[in-house]
Amino acid sequence: MTALTLSTSGAATLRADALVVGVAKGAGSKAGGLVVAPGAEAVDKAFDGKLATVLETLGASGAEGEVTKLPAPSGLKVPVVIAVGLGPVPAKDDAYDAEALRRAAGTAARALKGSKKAGFALPMESVEDAGAVAEGALLGAYAFTAYQGGENKLAPKGAKSGKDAKLPLGEVALLGAKPRDKAFKAAAERAVAVAEEINRARDLVNTPPNDLYPESFAAVATAAGKEHGIKVQVLDEKALVKGGFGGLLGVGQGSTHGPRLVKLSYTHPKAEKTLALVGKGITYDSGGISLKPAGHNETMKCDMAGAAAVFAAVVSASRLGLQVNVTGWLALAENMPSGNATRPGDVLRMYSGKTVEVLNTDAEGRLVLADALTRASEETPDAIVDVATLTGAMVLALGNRTFGVMANDDAFRTSIHEIAEEVGEASWPMPLPADLRKGMDSPTADIANMGERMGGGLVAGLFLQEFVGEGIAWAHLDIAGPAFHEGAPYGYTPKGGTGSAVRTLVRLAERTAAGDLG
């Protein structure tokens, strides 16, 4: 993990491999539109006040995601200056948006791969600015290298092996973040805790399914529980059979790796509220007997991203010492086709006692979540939020970067949406139309696991709602789009697992601890 420090050095005296400054697009500047952002005054002075002119000569425009490298002048102790685009200059008297700072820091951190230390002189006029820059840099510096570094015996002599590949940026030094101020120190500590857990969630999502399966995921959670003072309970196959968890057992019975239900309990002695977080943890989703078509299986190791997010959020709450009780439920199974797999047409008796006719074994996430939601409801938490890479329909509706938010309470749904936007996670509130429920009527069982094709993401939400305890506020986050990024990295978002929804869940826990959710 990249280290984070609040530097006492100024931009002119810092010794590092590079210095990062921000530039923005602004029509009123003498340089024809490029504006040097606050924090870079000492760097601009070292360029005799002509930093913007030099950057424009090199083609810089200040656009978001743009990186321009240039040799540092003699007035600086660093050899390289990196100017990163922040996008449009804020309106008069407005500060730079936290998400713009987060993305710019992430972009710069990615560009600094292989460097040992870099100073970040981006706008940090407030505690929130410092937290955003720290978080963005730590997330942007992420790299999944667990399976790299093996020696290629067939490579030509002198060729680089994985172990010689460039490592992530070693240290982020924040300049201008007031290292002796308690609020700034707290913001930095929070950024480190949350970023480390997001990156742990990313690691889990990126881990190949031959190494990450229900039992091994449960082992990771158990180890983390011991490290961070979280109580962990793991229900194995025998316990699931004894408890009547028909959804988890039905999905997992086709695999040689049996299902697990993992309960993570973080408690605070002064807590007045309890949050229950439920995560879909399909460690590999082949579709089961309803096998996915060619081209749709390759990334299905990511189908446990909801459980990874819940796991990361509970550990974050513990590390931050939040005054709220947070319980995480990881519904873990591997969905495989075999002679023992659940068939379309089978009927499962769920933990709630309801029976479900399985019309499509590739609609398995809602089955494991249903059991976990019922079990979580038994403890009567103040609110339940489930997180899942649940439906392709949600990707069709909202694209690859936005997750859908559904809920049984409009005010709660609005709160979740606002929290997600506040922390920089794109989301959109979605309805649960009652008329779509009829499509899941079954002549054989209490309900079918499929309904109308149109509005499939909403149908899935309606199915889950059936298993939430009466009177409990509940929200469902369908992160099927943003959980796994297949394109080129951007901002602080890497290729592969993203850690989607962790920041939203952590901020929800913080707000609940502060009494901001009623």
XYZ file of C-alpha atoms in Angstrom:
518
model
C 0.000 0.000 0.000
C 1.242 3.469 -0.892
C 2.232 5.499 2.187
C 0.662 8.886 2.954
C 2.347 11.766 4.779
C 1.378 15.344 5.543
C 4.562 17.116 4.568
C 5.981 20.058 6.496
C 8.069 21.001 3.450
C 7.045 23.594 0.940
C 6.844 22.948 -2.795
C 10.206 24.677 -3.330
C 12.054 22.658 -0.686
C 10.484 19.201 -0.947
C 12.865 16.439 -2.014
C 10.997 13.836 -4.058
C 10.895 12.222 -7.482
C 8.185 14.581 -8.716
C 5.840 17.370 -7.735
C 2.174 17.358 -8.779
C 0.295 20.601 -9.426
C -3.172 21.289 -10.729
C -4.199 23.246 -13.801
C -7.671 24.082 -15.018
C -9.558 25.425 -17.994
C -10.459 29.088 -17.567
C -11.324 31.558 -20.301
C -10.100 34.572 -18.363
C -6.407 33.746 -18.078
C -3.616 35.562 -19.934
C -2.308 32.239 -21.160
C -5.340 31.783 -23.358
C -7.436 29.662 -21.036
C -5.058 27.661 -18.848
C -5.177 28.483 -15.135
C -2.655 27.331 -12.523
C -4.645 26.063 -9.535
C -4.039 27.094 -5.907
C -1.230 25.170 -4.244
C 1.170 25.657 -7.133
C 2.237 29.226 -6.353
C 5.821 28.276 -5.451
C 6.132 26.183 -8.590
C 4.785 28.982 -10.761
C 7.295 31.352 -9.130
C 10.126 28.938 -9.979
C 8.988 29.226 -13.610
C 9.153 33.056 -13.312
C 5.356 33.190 -13.306
C 5.184 31.529 -16.711
C 4.102 27.996 -15.774
C 0.774 28.349 -17.575
C 2.495 29.666 -20.713
C 5.005 26.802 -20.740
C 2.256 24.223 -20.269
C 0.141 25.706 -23.058
C 3.172 25.607 -25.334
C 3.358 21.877 -24.606
C -0.309 21.483 -25.521
C -1.872 21.389 -22.055
C -5.452 22.602 -21.764
C -6.386 21.821 -18.152
C -8.935 19.193 -19.191
C -9.827 16.528 -16.662
C -7.519 13.511 -16.863
C -4.787 15.350 -18.771
C -1.201 14.865 -17.584
C 1.739 17.000 -18.695
C 5.296 16.291 -17.511
C 8.058 18.867 -17.694
C 11.557 19.267 -16.240
C 11.657 21.267 -13.022
C 13.592 24.577 -13.007
C 16.541 25.198 -10.705
C 14.345 26.758 -8.011
C 12.857 23.380 -7.099
C 14.435 20.340 -5.435
C 12.445 17.856 -7.537
C 13.522 16.832 -11.050
C 10.038 16.679 -12.574
C 6.818 18.671 -12.359
C 3.576 16.960 -13.304
C 0.623 19.164 -14.175
C -2.703 17.359 -13.954
C -5.962 18.701 -15.356
C -8.807 19.592 -12.993
C -11.363 20.499 -15.630
C -13.185 23.861 -15.647
C -12.214 26.545 -13.142
C -14.912 26.794 -10.442
C -17.291 29.721 -10.492
C -16.220 32.770 -8.521
C -15.896 32.102 -4.776
C -16.465 28.372 -5.305
C -13.906 25.746 -4.340
C -12.740 22.944 -6.582
C -15.141 20.026 -6.454
C -13.947 17.186 -4.198
C -14.467 14.617 -6.921
C -12.407 16.691 -9.390
C -9.576 16.736 -6.845
C -9.980 13.028 -6.168
C -9.787 12.154 -9.854
C -6.871 14.478 -10.535
C -4.877 12.989 -7.659
C -5.664 9.492 -8.887
C -4.606 10.350 -12.433
C -1.306 11.749 -11.177
C -0.651 8.760 -8.926
C -1.124 6.396 -11.867
C 1.275 8.478 -13.959
C 3.869 8.183 -11.182
C 4.048 4.402 -11.220
C 7.604 3.354 -10.436
C 8.394 6.478 -8.386
C 9.359 6.281 -4.723
C 7.904 9.599 -3.551
C 5.882 12.449 -4.995
C 4.614 15.696 -3.538
C 1.007 16.701 -4.247
C 0.518 20.481 -4.337
C -3.107 20.395 -5.455
C -5.730 22.788 -4.023
C -6.122 21.888 -0.324
C -7.802 24.866 1.237
C -10.086 22.763 3.443
C -10.021 19.494 5.365
C -12.394 18.047 2.775
C -9.987 18.983 -0.034
C -7.104 17.250 1.732
C -9.187 14.144 2.320
C -10.235 14.007 -1.329
C -6.680 14.409 -2.629
C -5.362 11.791 -0.206
C -8.099 9.321 -1.073
C -7.736 9.853 -4.815
C -3.964 9.433 -4.737
C -4.091 6.249 -2.656
C -6.786 4.746 -4.875
C -5.042 5.830 -8.068
C -1.776 4.246 -6.986
C -3.436 0.821 -6.687
C -2.072 -2.120 -8.656
C -2.982 -5.809 -8.460
C 0.336 -7.633 -8.576
C -0.304 -10.788 -6.544
C 0.037 -13.022 -9.601
C 2.944 -11.215 -11.229
C 6.642 -11.610 -10.645
C 7.261 -15.153 -11.827
C 10.431 -15.723 -13.797
C 9.930 -16.487 -17.488
C 12.585 -19.103 -18.250
C 11.952 -18.805 -21.996
C 12.524 -15.047 -22.132
C 15.738 -13.692 -23.697
C 18.593 -13.026 -21.322
C 18.222 -9.606 -19.720
C 14.488 -9.322 -20.449
C 12.346 -7.889 -17.660
C 10.277 -10.313 -15.631
C 7.206 -9.470 -13.593
C 9.301 -8.871 -10.502
C 11.101 -6.083 -12.390
C 7.882 -4.377 -13.413
C 7.245 -0.854 -12.100
C 5.735 -0.802 -8.626
C 3.003 1.644 -7.586
C 3.990 5.058 -6.261
C 5.677 4.466 -2.913
C 4.732 7.602 -0.964
C 2.257 10.448 -1.364
C 3.303 13.637 0.416
C 0.501 16.182 0.751
C 1.740 19.782 0.652
C -0.286 22.504 2.322
C -2.410 20.099 4.369
C -1.495 21.530 7.815
C 0.182 18.461 9.368
C -0.168 19.796 12.934
C -3.908 20.412 12.622
C -5.971 17.638 14.245
C -8.719 17.881 11.638
C -6.294 17.483 8.744
C -4.571 14.571 10.487
C -7.956 12.903 11.033
C -8.866 13.394 7.374
C -5.597 11.776 6.311
C -6.078 8.852 8.687
C -9.623 8.345 7.404
C -8.411 8.406 3.798
C -5.784 5.761 4.548
C -8.243 3.449 6.330
C -10.955 3.681 3.681
C -8.562 3.510 0.723
C -6.790 0.465 2.130
C -10.104 -1.345 2.549
C -11.303 -0.332 -0.910
C -8.058 -1.675 -2.315
C -8.535 -4.879 -0.323
C -11.995 -5.206 -1.891
C -10.404 -4.648 -5.311
C -7.883 -7.406 -4.576
C -10.697 -9.806 -3.708
C -12.593 -8.999 -6.894
C -9.437 -9.428 -8.979
C -8.408 -12.724 -7.368
C -8.925 -15.675 -9.743
C -11.823 -17.959 -8.795
C -9.549 -20.984 -8.443
C -8.116 -19.212 -5.384
C -11.159 -17.260 -4.174
C -14.166 -19.452 -3.413
C -16.637 -19.392 -0.505
C -14.390 -21.156 2.003
C -11.285 -19.101 1.202
C -13.278 -15.831 1.197
C -14.622 -16.772 4.630
C -11.051 -17.387 5.798
C -10.017 -13.893 4.650
C -12.941 -12.398 6.573
C -12.077 -14.414 9.683
C -8.464 -13.235 9.613
C -9.529 -9.608 9.179
C -11.958 -9.975 12.055
C -9.176 -11.067 14.393
C -6.999 -8.169 13.261
C -9.645 -5.463 13.680
C -11.733 -6.677 16.610
C -14.702 -7.814 14.555
C -16.675 -10.872 15.602
C -16.954 -13.345 12.716
C -19.339 -16.286 12.432
C -19.148 -18.673 9.468
C -22.000 -21.026 8.620
C -20.705 -23.942 6.551
C -22.777 -26.403 4.534
C -23.850 -28.453 7.537
C -24.975 -25.349 9.396
C -26.781 -24.052 6.319
C -28.639 -27.352 5.933
C -29.561 -27.363 9.621
C -30.750 -23.761 9.384
C -32.777 -24.287 6.216
C -30.928 -21.810 3.994
C -32.388 -23.192 0.770
C -31.335 -20.282 -1.437
C -27.645 -20.500 -0.607
C -27.662 -24.282 -0.745
C -29.572 -24.383 -4.020
C -27.162 -22.032 -5.771
C -24.059 -23.682 -4.379
C -24.968 -27.345 -4.757
C -23.544 -27.652 -8.279
C -20.024 -26.770 -7.161
C -17.326 -28.738 -5.393
C -16.829 -25.588 -3.286
C -19.711 -25.454 -0.827
C -21.536 -22.218 0.072
C -20.998 -20.142 3.209
C -22.878 -17.438 5.077
C -20.468 -15.162 6.921
C -21.598 -12.747 9.621
C -19.294 -9.861 10.546
C -20.245 -7.914 13.682
C -18.683 -4.582 14.588
C -20.131 -3.085 17.770
C -19.508 0.166 19.617
C -20.379 0.473 23.327
C -22.064 3.853 22.792
C -23.893 2.988 19.584
C -27.577 3.817 19.381
C -28.217 2.551 15.849
C -27.501 -0.670 13.971
C -26.910 -1.039 10.239
C -27.054 -4.386 8.478
C -25.147 -4.686 5.202
C -25.774 -7.678 2.943
C -23.461 -8.580 0.052
C -23.882 -10.909 -2.890
C -20.832 -13.153 -2.944
C -20.964 -15.393 -6.006
C -17.260 -16.142 -6.271
C -17.755 -17.408 -9.806
C -20.938 -17.307 -11.855
C -21.121 -19.670 -14.811
C -24.888 -19.250 -14.916
C -25.347 -22.807 -13.689
C -27.495 -25.048 -15.888
C -28.732 -21.838 -17.566
C -25.162 -21.447 -18.801
C -23.954 -18.012 -19.829
C -23.109 -17.646 -23.541
C -19.547 -17.397 -24.791
C -18.032 -14.012 -24.067
C -19.942 -13.523 -20.816
C -17.991 -15.828 -18.500
C -14.532 -14.279 -18.564
C -15.128 -11.613 -15.918
C -17.515 -13.535 -13.706
C -14.992 -13.703 -10.897
C -16.335 -10.210 -10.139
C -19.770 -11.477 -9.102
C -18.743 -11.306 -5.439
C -18.071 -7.556 -5.586
C -21.090 -6.819 -3.388
C -19.777 -9.063 -0.629
C -16.320 -7.513 -1.008
C -17.851 -4.046 -0.599
C -19.757 -5.067 2.525
C -16.652 -6.697 3.993
C -14.560 -3.583 3.314
C -17.219 -1.290 4.790
C -17.477 -3.239 8.058
C -13.694 -3.287 8.486
C -13.560 0.442 7.682
C -16.205 1.166 10.332
C -14.095 -0.717 12.871
C -10.861 1.017 11.887
C -12.561 4.412 12.137
C -14.165 3.540 15.485
C -17.595 4.721 14.327
C -20.259 5.019 17.022
C -22.686 2.696 15.283
C -23.151 -1.060 15.202
C -22.518 -2.494 11.745
C -23.296 -6.086 10.821
C -22.141 -7.491 7.507
C -23.624 -10.574 5.883
C -21.621 -12.210 3.095
C -23.774 -14.611 1.077
C -21.076 -16.759 -0.563
C -21.562 -19.447 -3.198
C -20.124 -20.640 -6.505
C -22.685 -21.104 -9.270
C -21.593 -24.060 -11.398
C -23.295 -26.602 -13.690
C -22.977 -30.260 -12.716
C -25.063 -33.368 -12.252
C -25.933 -32.065 -8.812
C -26.781 -28.494 -9.813
C -30.177 -26.884 -9.367
C -32.261 -27.177 -12.550
C -34.693 -24.710 -14.090
C -38.033 -25.824 -12.739
C -36.733 -26.860 -9.316
C -38.384 -25.379 -6.237
C -36.276 -24.182 -3.314
C -37.530 -23.619 0.209
C -35.850 -20.464 1.439
C -34.708 -19.588 4.951
C -37.846 -17.461 5.309
C -40.037 -20.512 4.630
C -41.181 -19.193 1.261
C -40.814 -21.433 -1.755
C -39.193 -20.187 -4.968
C -39.548 -21.746 -8.406
C -36.208 -21.406 -10.162
C -36.956 -20.512 -13.781
C -33.385 -19.443 -14.550
C -30.344 -20.600 -12.590
C -28.451 -17.514 -13.784
C -30.756 -15.408 -11.609
C -28.928 -16.812 -8.611
C -27.771 -13.687 -6.805
C -31.278 -12.859 -5.621
C -31.569 -16.365 -4.158
C -28.510 -16.107 -1.904
C -29.377 -12.523 -0.983
C -32.923 -13.545 -0.041
C -31.659 -15.923 2.619
C -29.204 -13.359 3.968
C -31.823 -10.579 3.996
C -34.214 -12.733 5.992
C -31.495 -13.670 8.464
C -30.376 -10.037 8.792
C -33.987 -8.957 9.369
C -34.302 -11.305 12.350
C -31.952 -9.021 14.287
C -34.239 -6.004 13.634
C -31.578 -3.495 12.570
C -32.535 0.123 12.009
C -31.791 -0.269 8.303
C -30.589 -2.862 5.806
C -28.618 -2.151 2.637
C -27.758 -4.919 0.207
C -25.113 -4.576 -2.485
C -24.924 -6.802 -5.534
C -23.741 -7.149 -9.101
C -27.270 -8.314 -9.713
C -28.580 -7.637 -13.205
C -27.389 -6.912 -16.715
C -30.595 -4.920 -17.049
C -29.219 -2.290 -14.689
C -26.138 -1.926 -16.879
C -28.367 -1.427 -19.903
C -30.333 1.207 -18.012
C -27.505 3.165 -16.369
C -24.285 2.212 -18.148
C -20.983 1.048 -16.741
C -20.291 3.814 -14.219
C -23.561 4.302 -12.348
C -25.283 2.008 -9.874
C -29.016 1.868 -9.253
C -30.625 2.514 -5.878
C -33.963 0.933 -4.963
C -35.675 1.016 -1.573
C -38.880 0.350 0.317
C -38.727 3.901 1.709
C -38.447 6.944 -0.557
C -36.642 9.075 2.022
C -34.074 6.366 2.667
C -33.516 5.911 -1.071
C -32.963 9.657 -1.428
C -30.469 9.636 1.437
C -28.466 6.802 -0.117
C -28.424 8.577 -3.471
C -27.268 11.849 -1.898
C -24.562 10.070 0.103
C -23.266 8.309 -3.008
C -23.086 11.575 -4.920
C -21.373 13.265 -1.963
C -18.531 10.725 -1.904
C -18.123 10.688 -5.686
C -19.928 7.455 -6.584
C -22.379 7.897 -9.435
C -25.815 6.486 -8.604
C -29.408 6.921 -9.630
C -32.671 6.336 -7.713
C -34.861 3.678 -9.333
C -38.505 2.768 -8.642
C -40.060 -0.524 -7.552
C -43.280 -0.555 -9.630
C -45.881 -2.761 -7.957
C -47.288 -3.894 -11.309
C -44.063 -5.775 -12.078
C -44.574 -8.075 -9.087
C -47.302 -10.072 -10.829
C -44.810 -11.340 -13.398
C -43.137 -13.406 -10.667
C -46.315 -15.300 -9.773
C -45.720 -19.057 -9.945
C -48.337 -21.800 -10.366
C -46.060 -24.100 -8.365
C -44.387 -22.044 -5.630
C -44.919 -18.852 -3.637
C -42.846 -16.866 -6.100
C -40.597 -17.393 -9.146
C -37.073 -16.026 -9.390
C -37.838 -14.416 -12.756
C -40.509 -12.036 -13.969
C -40.985 -9.715 -16.919
C -37.878 -9.240 -19.053
C -38.424 -5.514 -19.457
C -37.459 -3.764 -16.255
C -35.477 -6.801 -15.137
C -33.373 -4.827 -12.667
C -36.518 -3.547 -10.964
C -38.024 -7.046 -10.944
C -34.955 -8.274 -9.087
C -35.415 -5.512 -6.529
C -39.054 -6.461 -6.045
C -38.005 -10.072 -5.477
C -35.539 -9.043 -2.764
C -38.116 -6.816 -1.082
C -40.213 -9.930 -0.388
C -37.535 -11.144 2.040
C -37.017 -7.945 4.066
C -38.546 -7.880 7.535
C -41.631 -5.773 8.067
C -41.001 -2.223 9.234
C -37.276 -2.208 8.400
C -35.924 0.481 6.069
C -34.143 -1.287 3.219
C -32.181 -0.220 0.150
C -30.756 -2.271 -2.711
C -27.682 -1.149 -4.649
C -27.253 -2.847 -8.026
C -23.564 -2.250 -8.820
C -23.429 -4.517 -11.886
C -22.085 -1.666 -14.032
C -19.352 0.033 -11.973
C -18.081 -2.963 -9.945
C -15.659 -4.150 -12.626
C -13.990 -1.854 -15.151
C -12.871 -3.505 -18.381
C -11.571 -0.411 -20.164
C -8.475 1.720 -19.703
C -7.918 3.176 -16.221
C -9.145 6.710 -15.586
C -8.890 9.015 -12.588
C -8.519 6.791 -9.549
C -10.408 3.916 -11.227
C -8.201 0.979 -12.243
C -8.798 -1.739 -14.768
C -10.571 -4.632 -13.023
C -12.194 -4.470 -9.594
C -13.113 -0.939 -8.496
C -14.382 -1.264 -4.920
C -17.724 0.233 -5.944
C -20.134 1.183 -3.117
C -17.580 0.978 -0.282
C -17.380 4.754 0.096
C -21.165 5.032 0.059
C -21.559 2.403 2.778
C -18.859 3.964 4.951
C -20.393 7.439 4.683
C -23.813 5.922 5.468
C -22.323 4.422 8.628
C -20.725 7.770 9.525
C -23.979 9.633 9.044
C -25.878 7.044 11.059
C -23.332 7.327 13.868
C -23.783 11.101 13.834
C -27.581 10.747 13.978
C -28.072 12.352 10.567
C -30.428 9.676 9.261
C -33.034 9.933 12.050
